[in-house]
C-alpha cells in the first residue's frame, strides 16, 4: 500500500499517492501511501501481485501496513470527472473498501495462499480484515513478557487461532530483553505459533528445541484453536498471567502459567484455580517440557 519517491511507479504516476496538491508531502518510513480508493491503482497492484505469486511456489503472503494514512486527499477527482467534494469526503472510507476489494481479488485468484494481515498498532486487527485473512500479526513487539498483556487484551475479542504470535530471538529487537526459550515458545503457542528469527544462525541445540516445541504445539493446537478460553490470572492486575483452553467435550485442557518478572515462585503467587472442567471427570495432569524448578 506504500510507494517510495525514488521508485519508477511514483515517477510514472505521482498522482497515485495520497497528498494535497501544492503542499509538501509527508514522508513516513521513506514512503508515501498509495491511493487505494482508485480502481486504476488497485488494478496495477493486482497485476503486480499476480505476477509475483505466479512466479514461484509461494504459499504465504504477509500484507504489511507500516505507516499511517496522512493527507488523505485523492487526485482521482482531478484525473476524472468525479465530483471532487463528495469524493474527498469519502476517501478514507473508500480507501479501506479498496483494500478489501484488492485482497478479495488476490485470495479469489490464489486460494492456496495463506494471507496474514498486519495489526498496524492494533488499528487493523478487526473483523473486516479477518474476512480476507485467517490471521493477523498481533504486534511487532515480540518480547514474550510484553506480549502477555498484548495477547491478553487481544484475546478479549479474538480467538487464539487468528492472533499472529512467533518465537523471536534474544535479545529482543524491540525491548532488548532476554527471555527464557520456554517462555517465548509457550507465549507463541497462545497464538498462531511460528518462528521470527534466522534459523540458519541457530545452534544444533536450539534447532532441537525448536523441533521439540513444534511437536508440542501440533499436539496442543486442536485444543488451543478450537477450545474454550478461561482467563485465570489477569496480567493487568497481578504480576502473573494464566489462562487455559478446554476442549468442547471437556475431555482435554491446556493450562499456561507465566511469571512476569517475579524472581521466584512462592506463596505470594495467587492460587491457580482451574475452570471449565467437568467435575465428574478424573483428569491426568502432565507437563510437556518439565520446568527445572
mmCIF file of C-alpha atoms in Angstrom:
data_model
loop_
_atom_site.group_PDB
_atom_site.id
_atom_site.type_symbol
_atom_site.label_atom_id
_atom_site.label_comp_id
_atom_site.label_asym_id
_atom_site.label_seq_id
_atom_site.Cartn_x
_atom_site.Cartn_y
_atom_site.Cartn_z
ATOM 1 C CA UNK A 1 0.000 0.000 0.000
ATOM 2 C CA UNK A 2 3.064 2.248 0.100
ATOM 3 C CA UNK A 3 5.381 3.713 -2.509
ATOM 4 C CA UNK A 4 8.850 5.227 -2.416
ATOM 5 C CA UNK A 5 9.524 8.537 -4.137
ATOM 6 C CA UNK A 6 12.588 7.003 -5.780
ATOM 7 C CA UNK A 7 10.558 4.247 -7.469
ATOM 8 C CA UNK A 8 9.553 4.099 -11.122
ATOM 9 C CA UNK A 9 5.944 3.701 -10.024
ATOM 10 C CA UNK A 10 5.966 7.077 -8.289
ATOM 11 C CA UNK A 11 7.853 8.756 -11.115
ATOM 12 C CA UNK A 12 5.357 7.453 -13.679
ATOM 13 C CA UNK A 13 2.260 8.100 -11.545
ATOM 14 C CA UNK A 14 2.933 10.842 -8.966
ATOM 15 C CA UNK A 15 -0.822 11.363 -8.502
ATOM 16 C CA UNK A 16 -1.339 7.787 -7.356
ATOM 17 C CA UNK A 17 -0.412 8.667 -3.782
ATOM 18 C CA UNK A 18 -2.489 10.448 -1.176
ATOM 19 C CA UNK A 19 -1.415 14.098 -0.967
ATOM 20 C CA UNK A 20 -2.728 17.639 -1.009
ATOM 21 C CA UNK A 21 -1.778 19.490 -4.210
ATOM 22 C CA UNK A 22 0.543 22.433 -3.684
ATOM 23 C CA UNK A 23 1.719 21.256 -0.279
ATOM 24 C CA UNK A 24 4.772 19.293 0.805
ATOM 25 C CA UNK A 25 4.189 15.546 1.044
ATOM 26 C CA UNK A 26 4.686 13.933 4.441
ATOM 27 C CA UNK A 27 7.113 11.028 4.238
ATOM 28 C CA UNK A 28 6.903 8.101 6.670
ATOM 29 C CA UNK A 29 9.487 5.307 6.616
ATOM 30 C CA UNK A 30 10.700 6.851 3.323
ATOM 31 C CA UNK A 31 7.240 6.149 1.881
ATOM 32 C CA UNK A 32 4.005 7.725 0.714
ATOM 33 C CA UNK A 33 0.605 5.989 0.767
ATOM 34 C CA UNK A 34 -0.819 4.716 -2.496
ATOM 35 C CA UNK A 35 -4.392 5.809 -3.121
ATOM 36 C CA UNK A 36 -6.289 2.526 -2.967
ATOM 37 C CA UNK A 37 -9.583 4.347 -3.358
ATOM 38 C CA UNK A 38 -8.663 4.433 -7.070
ATOM 39 C CA UNK A 39 -9.566 1.450 -9.249
ATOM 40 C CA UNK A 40 -6.551 2.021 -11.542
ATOM 41 C CA UNK A 41 -4.185 1.773 -8.567
ATOM 42 C CA UNK A 42 -5.850 -1.432 -7.383
ATOM 43 C CA UNK A 43 -5.694 -2.923 -10.875
ATOM 44 C CA UNK A 44 -1.985 -2.164 -11.098
ATOM 45 C CA UNK A 45 -1.286 -3.722 -7.690
ATOM 46 C CA UNK A 46 -3.340 -6.816 -8.508
ATOM 47 C CA UNK A 47 -1.366 -7.339 -11.722
ATOM 48 C CA UNK A 48 1.938 -6.941 -9.866
ATOM 49 C CA UNK A 49 0.912 -9.302 -7.046
ATOM 50 C CA UNK A 50 -0.427 -11.859 -9.512
ATOM 51 C CA UNK A 51 2.817 -11.876 -11.477
ATOM 52 C CA UNK A 52 4.778 -12.340 -8.256
ATOM 53 C CA UNK A 53 2.591 -15.125 -6.861
ATOM 54 C CA UNK A 54 2.681 -16.951 -10.216
ATOM 55 C CA UNK A 55 6.474 -16.701 -10.451
ATOM 56 C CA UNK A 56 7.224 -19.334 -7.793
ATOM 57 C CA UNK A 57 5.683 -21.793 -5.353
ATOM 58 C CA UNK A 58 4.554 -19.079 -2.939
ATOM 59 C CA UNK A 59 2.151 -20.225 -0.231
ATOM 60 C CA UNK A 60 2.289 -17.348 2.265
ATOM 61 C CA UNK A 61 1.689 -13.616 1.838
ATOM 62 C CA UNK A 62 2.264 -11.031 4.582
ATOM 63 C CA UNK A 63 0.300 -7.836 3.973
ATOM 64 C CA UNK A 64 2.053 -5.063 5.867
ATOM 65 C CA UNK A 65 0.832 -1.620 6.942
ATOM 66 C CA UNK A 66 3.860 0.297 8.146
ATOM 67 C CA UNK A 67 2.803 3.930 8.161
ATOM 68 C CA UNK A 68 -0.450 5.798 8.866
ATOM 69 C CA UNK A 69 -2.641 7.477 6.297
ATOM 70 C CA UNK A 70 -1.845 11.185 6.201
ATOM 71 C CA UNK A 71 -3.005 13.940 3.843
ATOM 72 C CA UNK A 72 -5.949 11.749 2.875
ATOM 73 C CA UNK A 73 -6.651 13.674 -0.310
ATOM 74 C CA UNK A 74 -7.238 11.825 -3.573
ATOM 75 C CA UNK A 75 -6.245 13.092 -7.017
ATOM 76 C CA UNK A 76 -8.925 10.939 -8.620
ATOM 77 C CA UNK A 77 -11.406 13.796 -8.792
ATOM 78 C CA UNK A 78 -8.949 15.899 -10.780
ATOM 79 C CA UNK A 79 -7.897 12.995 -13.028
ATOM 80 C CA UNK A 80 -11.512 12.002 -13.787
ATOM 81 C CA UNK A 81 -14.898 13.663 -13.915
ATOM 82 C CA UNK A 82 -15.784 12.601 -10.376
ATOM 83 C CA UNK A 83 -17.407 15.215 -8.153
ATOM 84 C CA UNK A 84 -14.451 16.409 -6.079
ATOM 85 C CA UNK A 85 -16.064 17.409 -2.801
ATOM 86 C CA UNK A 86 -18.130 14.244 -2.469
ATOM 87 C CA UNK A 87 -15.185 12.017 -3.310
ATOM 88 C CA UNK A 88 -12.810 13.742 -0.878
ATOM 89 C CA UNK A 89 -15.277 13.342 1.974
ATOM 90 C CA UNK A 90 -15.357 9.608 1.305
ATOM 91 C CA UNK A 91 -11.668 8.985 0.566
ATOM 92 C CA UNK A 92 -10.786 7.397 3.919
ATOM 93 C CA UNK A 93 -13.750 5.041 3.715
ATOM 94 C CA UNK A 94 -13.173 4.259 0.047
ATOM 95 C CA UNK A 95 -9.519 3.519 0.822
ATOM 96 C CA UNK A 96 -10.493 0.737 3.253
ATOM 97 C CA UNK A 97 -13.078 -0.607 0.804
ATOM 98 C CA UNK A 98 -10.302 -0.606 -1.792
ATOM 99 C CA UNK A 99 -8.069 -2.689 0.483
ATOM 100 C CA UNK A 100 -10.937 -5.149 0.946
ATOM 101 C CA UNK A 101 -11.584 -5.375 -2.790
ATOM 102 C CA UNK A 102 -7.909 -5.918 -3.629
ATOM 103 C CA UNK A 103 -7.485 -8.624 -1.003
ATOM 104 C CA UNK A 104 -10.684 -10.328 -2.185
ATOM 105 C CA UNK A 105 -9.371 -10.404 -5.761
ATOM 106 C CA UNK A 106 -5.992 -11.773 -4.689
ATOM 107 C CA UNK A 107 -7.480 -14.502 -2.498
ATOM 108 C CA UNK A 108 -10.024 -15.485 -5.159
ATOM 109 C CA UNK A 109 -7.255 -15.827 -7.736
ATOM 110 C CA UNK A 110 -4.852 -17.585 -5.346
ATOM 111 C CA UNK A 111 -6.966 -19.531 -2.813
ATOM 112 C CA UNK A 112 -3.998 -21.747 -1.823
ATOM 113 C CA UNK A 113 -2.050 -18.747 -0.454
ATOM 114 C CA UNK A 114 -2.191 -18.048 3.288
ATOM 115 C CA UNK A 115 -2.749 -14.318 3.752
ATOM 116 C CA UNK A 116 -1.694 -12.726 7.032
ATOM 117 C CA UNK A 117 -2.663 -9.117 7.638
ATOM 118 C CA UNK A 118 -0.838 -6.530 9.742
ATOM 119 C CA UNK A 119 -2.055 -5.200 13.083
ATOM 120 C CA UNK A 120 -0.548 -1.761 12.409
ATOM 121 C CA UNK A 121 -0.503 -0.984 16.088
ATOM 122 C CA UNK A 122 -3.817 -2.762 16.586
ATOM 123 C CA UNK A 123 -5.656 -0.407 14.255
ATOM 124 C CA UNK A 124 -6.256 -3.119 11.668
ATOM 125 C CA UNK A 125 -6.973 -6.091 13.899
ATOM 126 C CA UNK A 126 -10.681 -6.192 13.132
ATOM 127 C CA UNK A 127 -13.411 -8.445 11.763
ATOM 128 C CA UNK A 128 -13.275 -6.754 8.373
ATOM 129 C CA UNK A 129 -9.653 -7.746 7.760
ATOM 130 C CA UNK A 130 -10.251 -11.237 9.187
ATOM 131 C CA UNK A 131 -12.836 -11.797 6.466
ATOM 132 C CA UNK A 132 -9.968 -11.909 3.957
ATOM 133 C CA UNK A 133 -7.169 -13.363 6.100
ATOM 134 C CA UNK A 134 -7.457 -16.042 8.801
ATOM 135 C CA UNK A 135 -4.787 -14.440 10.976
ATOM 136 C CA UNK A 136 -3.385 -11.006 11.777
ATOM 137 C CA UNK A 137 0.075 -10.147 13.098
ATOM 138 C CA UNK A 138 -0.560 -9.064 16.682
ATOM 139 C CA UNK A 139 2.351 -6.640 17.177
ATOM 140 C CA UNK A 140 5.926 -6.068 16.041
ATOM 141 C CA UNK A 141 6.818 -6.262 19.730
ATOM 142 C CA UNK A 142 7.593 -9.985 20.009
ATOM 143 C CA UNK A 143 9.047 -9.806 23.520
ATOM 144 C CA UNK A 144 7.217 -12.613 25.344
ATOM 145 C CA UNK A 145 6.878 -10.586 28.548
ATOM 146 C CA UNK A 146 5.286 -7.650 26.721
ATOM 147 C CA UNK A 147 3.195 -9.998 24.612
ATOM 148 C CA UNK A 148 1.500 -11.327 27.764
ATOM 149 C CA UNK A 149 -0.512 -8.131 28.103
ATOM 150 C CA UNK A 150 -0.828 -7.583 24.345
ATOM 151 C CA UNK A 151 -2.214 -11.059 23.684
ATOM 152 C CA UNK A 152 -4.373 -10.981 26.815
ATOM 153 C CA UNK A 153 -6.063 -7.819 25.588
ATOM 154 C CA UNK A 154 -6.419 -9.195 22.063
ATOM 155 C CA UNK A 155 -7.962 -12.403 23.426
ATOM 156 C CA UNK A 156 -10.879 -10.395 24.826
ATOM 157 C CA UNK A 157 -12.240 -10.080 21.291
ATOM 158 C CA UNK A 158 -10.445 -12.627 19.092
ATOM 159 C CA UNK A 159 -9.584 -16.362 19.313
ATOM 160 C CA UNK A 160 -6.007 -17.620 19.570
ATOM 161 C CA UNK A 161 -6.068 -19.134 16.106
ATOM 162 C CA UNK A 162 -6.071 -15.694 14.473
ATOM 163 C CA UNK A 163 -3.534 -13.979 16.774
ATOM 164 C CA UNK A 164 -0.164 -13.896 15.000
ATOM 165 C CA UNK A 165 2.498 -14.864 17.562
ATOM 166 C CA UNK A 166 6.077 -16.057 16.995
ATOM 167 C CA UNK A 167 9.141 -17.242 18.873
ATOM 168 C CA UNK A 168 11.693 -14.472 18.360
ATOM 169 C CA UNK A 169 15.413 -14.143 19.005
ATOM 170 C CA UNK A 170 17.114 -12.760 22.089
ATOM 171 C CA UNK A 171 17.883 -10.061 22.883
ATOM 172 C CA UNK A 172 14.519 -8.909 21.577
ATOM 173 C CA UNK A 173 14.812 -6.397 18.733
ATOM 174 C CA UNK A 174 12.207 -4.074 20.299
ATOM 175 C CA UNK A 175 12.871 -4.200 24.055
ATOM 176 C CA UNK A 176 16.380 -5.679 24.246
ATOM 177 C CA UNK A 177 15.160 -8.184 26.859
ATOM 178 C CA UNK A 178 16.438 -11.715 27.313
ATOM 179 C CA UNK A 179 13.582 -14.161 27.892
ATOM 180 C CA UNK A 180 13.767 -17.895 28.505
ATOM 181 C CA UNK A 181 13.261 -20.086 25.446
ATOM 182 C CA UNK A 182 10.355 -21.961 27.044
ATOM 183 C CA UNK A 183 8.579 -18.679 27.860
ATOM 184 C CA UNK A 184 8.947 -17.446 24.290
ATOM 185 C CA UNK A 185 7.677 -20.761 22.916
ATOM 186 C CA UNK A 186 4.684 -21.046 25.244
ATOM 187 C CA UNK A 187 3.618 -17.454 24.640
ATOM 188 C CA UNK A 188 3.711 -18.076 20.881
ATOM 189 C CA UNK A 189 1.627 -21.224 21.374
ATOM 190 C CA UNK A 190 -1.140 -18.969 22.711
ATOM 191 C CA UNK A 191 -1.413 -17.628 19.165
ATOM 192 C CA UNK A 192 -0.679 -18.974 15.700
ATOM 193 C CA UNK A 193 2.859 -20.118 16.700
ATOM 194 C CA UNK A 194 5.788 -19.551 14.375
ATOM 195 C CA UNK A 195 9.441 -18.500 14.386
ATOM 196 C CA UNK A 196 10.610 -14.904 13.924
ATOM 197 C CA UNK A 197 14.364 -15.446 13.708
ATOM 198 C CA UNK A 198 17.184 -16.608 11.443
ATOM 199 C CA UNK A 199 17.166 -20.390 11.831
ATOM 200 C CA UNK A 200 20.467 -20.547 9.913
ATOM 201 C CA UNK A 201 22.153 -18.883 12.896
ATOM 202 C CA UNK A 202 20.625 -21.247 15.467
ATOM 203 C CA UNK A 203 22.806 -23.755 17.299
ATOM 204 C CA UNK A 204 22.118 -27.505 16.941
ATOM 205 C CA UNK A 205 20.698 -27.460 20.484
ATOM 206 C CA UNK A 206 18.335 -24.612 19.572
ATOM 207 C CA UNK A 207 17.199 -26.394 16.407
ATOM 208 C CA UNK A 208 16.449 -29.464 18.506
ATOM 209 C CA UNK A 209 14.442 -27.281 20.901
ATOM 210 C CA UNK A 210 12.541 -25.629 18.032
ATOM 211 C CA UNK A 211 11.622 -29.052 16.693
ATOM 212 C CA UNK A 212 10.511 -30.167 20.155
ATOM 213 C CA UNK A 213 8.362 -27.063 20.643
ATOM 214 C CA UNK A 214 6.798 -27.515 17.200
ATOM 215 C CA UNK A 215 5.825 -31.082 18.024
ATOM 216 C CA UNK A 216 4.262 -29.951 21.303
ATOM 217 C CA UNK A 217 2.270 -27.250 19.544
ATOM 218 C CA UNK A 218 0.987 -29.693 16.924
ATOM 219 C CA UNK A 219 -0.337 -31.877 19.734
ATOM 220 C CA UNK A 220 -1.928 -28.986 21.640
ATOM 221 C CA UNK A 221 -3.141 -26.914 18.665
ATOM 222 C CA UNK A 222 -6.594 -28.530 18.298
ATOM 223 C CA UNK A 223 -7.436 -27.651 21.910
ATOM 224 C CA UNK A 224 -5.957 -24.135 21.728
ATOM 225 C CA UNK A 225 -7.522 -23.310 18.361
ATOM 226 C CA UNK A 226 -10.955 -24.851 18.890
ATOM 227 C CA UNK A 227 -11.394 -24.938 22.669
ATOM 228 C CA UNK A 228 -12.995 -22.509 25.097
ATOM 229 C CA UNK A 229 -10.696 -19.940 26.761
ATOM 230 C CA UNK A 230 -10.752 -19.298 30.512
ATOM 231 C CA UNK A 231 -8.634 -16.452 31.899
ATOM 232 C CA UNK A 232 -7.230 -17.366 35.327
ATOM 233 C CA UNK A 233 -4.691 -14.623 36.156
ATOM 234 C CA UNK A 234 -5.064 -11.121 34.757
ATOM 235 C CA UNK A 235 -1.619 -9.631 33.941
ATOM 236 C CA UNK A 236 -3.047 -6.124 34.312
ATOM 237 C CA UNK A 237 -3.915 -6.823 37.956
ATOM 238 C CA UNK A 238 -1.152 -9.180 39.151
ATOM 239 C CA UNK A 239 2.414 -9.855 38.029
ATOM 240 C CA UNK A 240 1.393 -13.194 36.556
ATOM 241 C CA UNK A 241 -0.564 -14.464 33.581
ATOM 242 C CA UNK A 242 -2.501 -17.686 33.325
ATOM 243 C CA UNK A 243 -5.245 -18.983 31.099
ATOM 244 C CA UNK A 244 -6.484 -22.329 29.926
ATOM 245 C CA UNK A 245 -8.120 -23.780 26.842
ATOM 246 C CA UNK A 246 -10.710 -26.546 27.305
ATOM 247 C CA UNK A 247 -11.943 -28.808 24.514
ATOM 248 C CA UNK A 248 -15.639 -28.548 23.772
ATOM 249 C CA UNK A 249 -16.285 -32.040 25.176
ATOM 250 C CA UNK A 250 -14.265 -31.124 28.310
ATOM 251 C CA UNK A 251 -12.052 -34.201 27.977
ATOM 252 C CA UNK A 252 -8.817 -32.242 27.432
ATOM 253 C CA UNK A 253 -7.403 -28.925 28.576
ATOM 254 C CA UNK A 254 -4.185 -26.930 28.260
ATOM 255 C CA UNK A 255 -3.092 -24.598 31.065
ATOM 256 C CA UNK A 256 -0.452 -21.878 30.657
ATOM 257 C CA UNK A 257 1.015 -20.042 33.662
ATOM 258 C CA UNK A 258 3.627 -17.290 33.352
ATOM 259 C CA UNK A 259 5.611 -15.174 35.779
ATOM 260 C CA UNK A 260 6.029 -11.630 34.512
ATOM 261 C CA UNK A 261 9.282 -10.843 36.261
ATOM 262 C CA UNK A 262 8.972 -12.273 39.767
ATOM 263 C CA UNK A 263 12.330 -13.688 40.779
ATOM 264 C CA UNK A 264 10.871 -16.838 42.284
ATOM 265 C CA UNK A 265 7.671 -18.790 42.764
ATOM 266 C CA UNK A 266 6.455 -18.749 46.353
ATOM 267 C CA UNK A 267 3.323 -18.491 48.439
ATOM 268 C CA UNK A 268 2.851 -14.931 47.191
ATOM 269 C CA UNK A 269 1.787 -16.385 43.844
ATOM 270 C CA UNK A 270 -2.017 -16.282 43.581
ATOM 271 C CA UNK A 271 -3.756 -19.640 43.835
ATOM 272 C CA UNK A 272 -4.376 -21.122 40.403
ATOM 273 C CA UNK A 273 -8.000 -22.225 40.238
ATOM 274 C CA UNK A 274 -8.925 -24.063 37.032
ATOM 275 C CA UNK A 275 -12.211 -23.506 35.228
ATOM 276 C CA UNK A 276 -14.257 -25.218 32.553
ATOM 277 C CA UNK A 277 -13.527 -28.798 33.609
ATOM 278 C CA UNK A 278 -16.163 -31.475 34.128
ATOM 279 C CA UNK A 279 -16.465 -32.162 37.887
ATOM 280 C CA UNK A 280 -17.386 -35.780 37.204
ATOM 281 C CA UNK A 281 -14.218 -36.466 35.204
ATOM 282 C CA UNK A 282 -10.858 -37.565 36.581
ATOM 283 C CA UNK A 283 -8.052 -35.778 34.754
ATOM 284 C CA UNK A 284 -4.426 -36.826 34.301
ATOM 285 C CA UNK A 285 -2.008 -33.885 34.633
ATOM 286 C CA UNK A 286 1.211 -33.808 32.596
ATOM 287 C CA UNK A 287 3.813 -31.216 31.587
ATOM 288 C CA UNK A 288 5.233 -31.458 28.034
ATOM 289 C CA UNK A 289 8.535 -29.771 28.985
ATOM 290 C CA UNK A 290 9.040 -30.071 32.755
ATOM 291 C CA UNK A 291 10.294 -26.922 34.466
ATOM 292 C CA UNK A 292 13.688 -27.025 36.150
ATOM 293 C CA UNK A 293 12.174 -25.890 39.451
#
